Amino acid sequence: MTLDTFTRSQWYAIGRLPDFDGAEAKPVRLLSQDLTVSDKAGVLSVNDADGRSLLTQIRYGHLWTTLSDTPRPLYDMPEFDEPDRRLVTAGGVGVRCSGLRCVENFLDMAHFPFVHTDILGVEEHPSVESYDVSMDAEKDEIWATKCKFFQPMASAAASGGQITEYKYRVPHPYSTILYKTCPIRDNVWDLVGLFIQPVEEDECIVHSFILVFDDENTDTGLLHFQQNIFLQDRMILENQVPRKLPLDPRWELPTRADASSIAYRRWLKANELQWGVALFNEAA
Amino acid sequence: MIQLHDYPLSGNCFKVRFLLEQLDLEYQSILVDFYPGYEHKSPRFLDINPLGQLPAIVEGGEAVRDAQAILVYLATAYDKSGKWFPRDRQGEVYQWLAFADQLTGSISAARLHDAMFYRLDVGKARSDGIRLLRIIDEHLWFAEKDGHEWLLPLPHPTIGDVACFPYIALAEEGGIDLAPFSSVSRWMERFMRLKGFKPMPGMMPLPMPKETP
Ligand SMILES: N[C@@H](CCC(=O)N[C@@H](CS)C(=O)NCC(=O)O)C(=O)O
Ligand SMILES: [Fe+2]
């Protein structure tokens, strides 16, 4: 499948800053292309296989690059500038499926009780109540709001079960951010997000972060909470068939798909995304 | 109190946590940023285990490293029942402890390669792992035929089972399909039904339904 304009025009996180300390042409794969990252006296540069130098930026604890010379601007997360928040970057984790599948799984609350049992959900409270989904036309991003779920241990700082309120944001085909009620402060949100590096159409590296208020846990405690959850997801993601995201109209809409997943798929279609999508005749 | 230098996603740490809990021992888990921080290679941790590997325990100022050695240590010191490390069958137990370390060298290596980008020959790691799975599957097939449920012909599991369990249960995370090993799969299910068993992420409790779109 050729690379569509929408996919090509995005910025992608390819690693945390410390991952490239002293790098000398460290190989990185992005969108089926071999790139290299070099660290020259603290300045990181990215080159493609022909030696062309690519645009880069450092944001949200990660190094970002793009194959495009005129990329769409990277979305804003003003919360990264707020004082007292703690940022933990969890390191890239390889997953054998399309990164689009990872976004969709992240949006789907229905899996909490079964996949993150006794942490993000309990089997006795499996149902997802309805919530609102809207498009922010100006920024071209999806928001799902007023999501509520009973969680026995919503974050590392939680001391017991609570109804957690969520908002989900999809500002980029391969990024999604979750805003959830902070268990220890009123009227603020904790952030958890995925910056996905699409490696091949059916393979990706998931860079995740948490940006929270927490004065109890160590960074390593926060890291392990996040890694535990994500490795539970990885197991489910790697068992999905097909590995690419089925968007072909000949497929019926997934029964388990909820409103945010439907909105995500429509948004990808509206933007004529093709790379990473399974075709009907490839299935089975 | 026993201190366990611990990483929740390590199968070798899982073995130690499992036995500590089975023996009802209190312990303090000291979290090590194994990935992405490689804290097990830091000077602080190399003081405890110069091999730079997890797990290690410290009790009364003495450190013990290597998951299998720790299982022997804990069972010898604290298991009054003598079931976990039966004194009259030490040879057989050690055989499976050594086997478990080979599972670390193969299946665990494949898993670290796939999920956390360890640089190694993943094809070799997988084929070594599959060879080991064939051996243990055949052993368990004959055991089941003789009416036994565990690696040793005893009515209960031993530290040999504990040591072999995690990386077999995590094989799919390293791209190794467990479907061909049916005796192994039944043994895993029995293990997961042991009282107090808590799965680690990546351990699949029951066959997962394959998703259709
Ligand atoms: N024989 C050791 C092997 C331990 C081992 O390989 N631990 C892994 C984590 S599960 C590790 O620390 N690997 C890092 C390395 O070997 O450099 C044992 O059973 O404890
Ligand atoms: Fe999940």
PDB file of N, CA and C in Angstrom, chain A residues 12-30 35-47 56-65 89 91-92 197 205 207, chain B residues 35-36 38 117 119:
ATOM      1  N   TYR A  12       6.006  12.120  13.895  1.00  0.00           N
ATOM      2  CA  TYR A  12       5.984  10.868  14.668  1.00  0.00           C
ATOM      3  C   TYR A  12       7.067  10.860  15.738  1.00  0.00           C
ATOM      4  N   ALA A  13       6.697  10.425  16.931  1.00  0.00           N
ATOM      5  CA  ALA A  13       7.686  10.241  17.992  1.00  0.00           C
ATOM      6  C   ALA A  13       8.469   8.975  17.679  1.00  0.00           C
ATOM      7  N   ILE A  14       9.806   9.047  17.774  1.00  0.00           N
ATOM      8  CA  ILE A  14      10.613   7.859  17.463  1.00  0.00           C
ATOM      9  C   ILE A  14      11.471   7.425  18.654  1.00  0.00           C
ATOM     10  N   GLY A  15      11.285   8.051  19.804  1.00  0.00           N
ATOM     11  CA  GLY A  15      12.016   7.601  20.985  1.00  0.00           C
ATOM     12  C   GLY A  15      12.091   8.715  22.004  1.00  0.00           C
ATOM     13  N   ARG A  16      12.469   8.341  23.217  1.00  0.00           N
ATOM     14  CA  ARG A  16      12.653   9.345  24.261  1.00  0.00           C
ATOM     15  C   ARG A  16      14.027   9.978  24.077  1.00  0.00           C
ATOM     16  N   LEU A  17      14.243  11.139  24.617  1.00  0.00           N
ATOM     17  CA  LEU A  17      15.545  11.785  24.422  1.00  0.00           C
ATOM     18  C   LEU A  17      16.710  10.930  24.904  1.00  0.00           C
ATOM     19  N   PRO A  18      16.644  10.339  26.118  1.00  0.00           N
ATOM     20  CA  PRO A  18      17.807   9.562  26.563  1.00  0.00           C
ATOM     21  C   PRO A  18      18.103   8.346  25.680  1.00  0.00           C
ATOM     22  N   ASP A  19      17.126   7.918  24.879  1.00  0.00           N
ATOM     23  CA  ASP A  19      17.377   6.776  23.996  1.00  0.00           C
ATOM     24  C   ASP A  19      18.437   7.098  22.940  1.00  0.00           C
ATOM     25  N   PHE A  20      18.687   8.385  22.713  1.00  0.00           N
ATOM     26  CA  PHE A  20      19.606   8.754  21.640  1.00  0.00           C
ATOM     27  C   PHE A  20      20.888   9.400  22.159  1.00  0.00           C
ATOM     28  N   ASP A  21      21.132   9.282  23.471  1.00  0.00           N
ATOM     29  CA  ASP A  21      22.367   9.834  24.022  1.00  0.00           C
ATOM     30  C   ASP A  21      23.573   9.236  23.294  1.00  0.00           C
ATOM     31  N   GLY A  22      24.371  10.070  22.682  1.00  0.00           N
ATOM     32  CA  GLY A  22      25.579   9.593  22.016  1.00  0.00           C
ATOM     33  C   GLY A  22      25.327   8.739  20.778  1.00  0.00           C
ATOM     34  N   ALA A  23      24.113   8.777  20.226  1.00  0.00           N
ATOM     35  CA  ALA A  23      23.786   7.906  19.084  1.00  0.00           C
ATOM     36  C   ALA A  23      24.643   8.244  17.867  1.00  0.00           C
ATOM     37  N   GLU A  24      25.155   7.208  17.204  1.00  0.00           N
ATOM     38  CA  GLU A  24      25.872   7.409  15.950  1.00  0.00           C
ATOM     39  C   GLU A  24      25.131   6.614  14.898  1.00  0.00           C
ATOM     40  N   ALA A  25      24.383   7.300  14.096  1.00  0.00           N
ATOM     41  CA  ALA A  25      23.571   6.663  13.051  1.00  0.00           C
ATOM     42  C   ALA A  25      22.792   5.473  13.598  1.00  0.00           C
ATOM     43  N   LYS A  26      22.097   5.699  14.704  1.00  0.00           N
ATOM     44  CA  LYS A  26      21.279   4.641  15.306  1.00  0.00           C
ATOM     45  C   LYS A  26      20.074   4.351  14.413  1.00  0.00           C
ATOM     46  N   PRO A  27      19.887   3.083  14.018  1.00  0.00           N
ATOM     47  CA  PRO A  27      18.780   2.785  13.107  1.00  0.00           C
ATOM     48  C   PRO A  27      17.410   2.895  13.759  1.00  0.00           C
ATOM     49  N   VAL A  28      16.485   3.467  13.010  1.00  0.00           N
ATOM     50  CA  VAL A  28      15.109   3.639  13.469  1.00  0.00           C
ATOM     51  C   VAL A  28      14.237   3.342  12.255  1.00  0.00           C
ATOM     52  N   ARG A  29      13.125   2.668  12.467  1.00  0.00           N
ATOM     53  CA  ARG A  29      12.258   2.396  11.308  1.00  0.00           C
ATOM     54  C   ARG A  29      10.936   3.124  11.482  1.00  0.00           C
ATOM     55  N   LEU A  30      10.520   3.779  10.408  1.00  0.00           N
ATOM     56  CA  LEU A  30       9.286   4.561  10.457  1.00  0.00           C
ATOM     57  C   LEU A  30       8.592   4.444   9.110  1.00  0.00           C
ATOM     58  N   LEU A  35      15.584   4.845   8.839  1.00  0.00           N
ATOM     59  CA  LEU A  35      16.143   6.156   9.152  1.00  0.00           C
ATOM     60  C   LEU A  35      17.287   5.951  10.135  1.00  0.00           C
ATOM     61  N   THR A  36      18.083   7.004  10.335  1.00  0.00           N
ATOM     62  CA  THR A  36      19.111   6.936  11.373  1.00  0.00           C
ATOM     63  C   THR A  36      19.037   8.212  12.201  1.00  0.00           C
ATOM     64  N   VAL A  37      19.394   8.057  13.471  1.00  0.00           N
ATOM     65  CA  VAL A  37      19.428   9.208  14.372  1.00  0.00           C
ATOM     66  C   VAL A  37      20.855   9.378  14.861  1.00  0.00           C
ATOM     67  N   SER A  38      21.341  10.596  14.836  1.00  0.00           N
ATOM     68  CA  SER A  38      22.682  10.865  15.355  1.00  0.00           C
ATOM     69  C   SER A  38      22.639  12.004  16.355  1.00  0.00           C
ATOM     70  N   ASP A  39      23.505  11.869  17.325  1.00  0.00           N
ATOM     71  CA  ASP A  39      23.628  12.877  18.379  1.00  0.00           C
ATOM     72  C   ASP A  39      24.994  13.526  18.217  1.00  0.00           C
ATOM     73  N   LYS A  40      24.992  14.782  17.736  1.00  0.00           N
ATOM     74  CA  LYS A  40      26.268  15.489  17.598  1.00  0.00           C
ATOM     75  C   LYS A  40      26.304  16.592  18.635  1.00  0.00           C
ATOM     76  N   ALA A  41      27.099  16.353  19.673  1.00  0.00           N
ATOM     77  CA  ALA A  41      27.229  17.328  20.764  1.00  0.00           C
ATOM     78  C   ALA A  41      25.866  17.778  21.281  1.00  0.00           C
ATOM     79  N   GLY A  42      24.984  16.797  21.474  1.00  0.00           N
ATOM     80  CA  GLY A  42      23.693  17.117  22.075  1.00  0.00           C
ATOM     81  C   GLY A  42      22.631  17.559  21.088  1.00  0.00           C
ATOM     82  N   VAL A  43      22.976  17.679  19.801  1.00  0.00           N
ATOM     83  CA  VAL A  43      21.972  18.040  18.801  1.00  0.00           C
ATOM     84  C   VAL A  43      21.600  16.783  18.020  1.00  0.00           C
ATOM     85  N   LEU A  44      20.310  16.463  18.048  1.00  0.00           N
ATOM     86  CA  LEU A  44      19.864  15.237  17.392  1.00  0.00           C
ATOM     87  C   LEU A  44      19.470  15.528  15.957  1.00  0.00           C
ATOM     88  N   SER A  45      19.909  14.650  15.046  1.00  0.00           N
ATOM     89  CA  SER A  45      19.483  14.802  13.657  1.00  0.00           C
ATOM     90  C   SER A  45      18.998  13.453  13.141  1.00  0.00           C
ATOM     91  N   VAL A  46      18.076  13.522  12.186  1.00  0.00           N
ATOM     92  CA  VAL A  46      17.500  12.309  11.605  1.00  0.00           C
ATOM     93  C   VAL A  46      17.727  12.346  10.100  1.00  0.00           C
ATOM     94  N   ASN A  47      18.224  11.220   9.569  1.00  0.00           N
ATOM     95  CA  ASN A  47      18.445  11.131   8.128  1.00  0.00           C
ATOM     96  C   ASN A  47      17.692   9.951   7.547  1.00  0.00           C
ATOM     97  N   THR A  56      13.025  17.741  12.441  1.00  0.00           N
ATOM     98  CA  THR A  56      12.888  17.140  13.773  1.00  0.00           C
ATOM     99  C   THR A  56      12.360  18.193  14.738  1.00  0.00           C
ATOM    100  N   GLN A  57      11.803  17.720  15.824  1.00  0.00           N
ATOM    101  CA  GLN A  57      11.513  18.600  16.956  1.00  0.00           C
ATOM    102  C   GLN A  57      11.504  17.757  18.217  1.00  0.00           C
ATOM    103  N   ILE A  58      11.778  18.428  19.333  1.00  0.00           N
ATOM    104  CA  ILE A  58      11.772  17.743  20.616  1.00  0.00           C
ATOM    105  C   ILE A  58      10.574  18.252  21.386  1.00  0.00           C
ATOM    106  N   ARG A  59       9.675  17.338  21.708  1.00  0.00           N
ATOM    107  CA  ARG A  59       8.482  17.768  22.433  1.00  0.00           C
ATOM    108  C   ARG A  59       7.942  16.605  23.243  1.00  0.00           C
ATOM    109  N   TYR A  60       7.336  16.934  24.362  1.00  0.00           N
ATOM    110  CA  TYR A  60       6.668  15.934  25.202  1.00  0.00           C
ATOM    111  C   TYR A  60       7.609  14.785  25.579  1.00  0.00           C
ATOM    112  N   GLY A  61       8.865  15.142  25.828  1.00  0.00           N
ATOM    113  CA  GLY A  61       9.830  14.132  26.280  1.00  0.00           C
ATOM    114  C   GLY A  61      10.353  13.219  25.188  1.00  0.00           C
ATOM    115  N   HIS A  62       9.959  13.477  23.926  1.00  0.00           N
ATOM    116  CA  HIS A  62      10.346  12.593  22.835  1.00  0.00           C
ATOM    117  C   HIS A  62      10.951  13.366  21.667  1.00  0.00           C
ATOM    118  N   LEU A  63      11.690  12.619  20.848  1.00  0.00           N
ATOM    119  CA  LEU A  63      12.175  13.160  19.574  1.00  0.00           C
ATOM    120  C   LEU A  63      11.143  12.822  18.499  1.00  0.00           C
ATOM    121  N   TRP A  64      10.748  13.829  17.726  1.00  0.00           N
ATOM    122  CA  TRP A  64       9.752  13.649  16.669  1.00  0.00           C
ATOM    123  C   TRP A  64      10.387  13.936  15.324  1.00  0.00           C
ATOM    124  N   THR A  65       9.935  13.203  14.322  1.00  0.00           N
ATOM    125  CA  THR A  65      10.393  13.506  12.964  1.00  0.00           C
ATOM    126  C   THR A  65       9.233  13.310  12.001  1.00  0.00           C
ATOM    127  N   THR A  89       7.943   8.783  31.058  1.00  0.00           N
ATOM    128  CA  THR A  89       7.882   8.188  29.718  1.00  0.00           C
ATOM    129  C   THR A  89       8.238   6.716  29.867  1.00  0.00           C
ATOM    130  N   GLY A  91       9.008   4.305  27.640  1.00  0.00           N
ATOM    131  CA  GLY A  91       9.878   3.554  26.727  1.00  0.00           C
ATOM    132  C   GLY A  91       9.048   2.887  25.649  1.00  0.00           C
ATOM    133  N   GLY A  92       9.618   2.744  24.462  1.00  0.00           N
ATOM    134  CA  GLY A  92       8.878   2.133  23.360  1.00  0.00           C
ATOM    135  C   GLY A  92       8.666   0.647  23.594  1.00  0.00           C
ATOM    136  N   GLN A 197       4.626   4.933  16.919  1.00  0.00           N
ATOM    137  CA  GLN A 197       5.563   4.988  15.796  1.00  0.00           C
ATOM    138  C   GLN A 197       5.199   3.846  14.856  1.00  0.00           C
ATOM    139  N   ILE A 205       5.602   0.618  17.237  1.00  0.00           N
ATOM    140  CA  ILE A 205       6.241   0.782  18.539  1.00  0.00           C
ATOM    141  C   ILE A 205       5.403   1.810  19.289  1.00  0.00           C
ATOM    142  N   HIS A 207       5.062   4.358  22.197  1.00  0.00           N
ATOM    143  CA  HIS A 207       5.730   5.175  23.213  1.00  0.00           C
ATOM    144  C   HIS A 207       4.617   5.741  24.081  1.00  0.00           C
TER     145      HIS A 207
ATOM    146  N   TYR B  35      13.414  -1.421  32.333  1.00  0.00           N
ATOM    147  CA  TYR B  35      13.216  -0.849  31.008  1.00  0.00           C
ATOM    148  C   TYR B  35      12.287   0.337  31.139  1.00  0.00           C
ATOM    149  N   PRO B  36      12.579   1.464  30.565  1.00  0.00           N
ATOM    150  CA  PRO B  36      13.717   1.754  29.685  1.00  0.00           C
ATOM    151  C   PRO B  36      14.969   2.248  30.408  1.00  0.00           C
ATOM    152  N   TYR B  38      17.261   0.676  32.380  1.00  0.00           N
ATOM    153  CA  TYR B  38      18.399  -0.247  32.566  1.00  0.00           C
ATOM    154  C   TYR B  38      19.070  -0.061  33.928  1.00  0.00           C
ATOM    155  N   PHE B 117      13.213  -4.490  22.423  1.00  0.00           N
ATOM    156  CA  PHE B 117      14.303  -4.197  21.487  1.00  0.00           C
ATOM    157  C   PHE B 117      15.676  -4.635  21.962  1.00  0.00           C
ATOM    158  N   ARG B 119      18.971  -6.536  21.529  1.00  0.00           N
ATOM    159  CA  ARG B 119      19.617  -6.934  20.278  1.00  0.00           C
ATOM    160  C   ARG B 119      20.163  -8.334  20.424  1.00  0.00           C
TER     161      ARG B 119
END
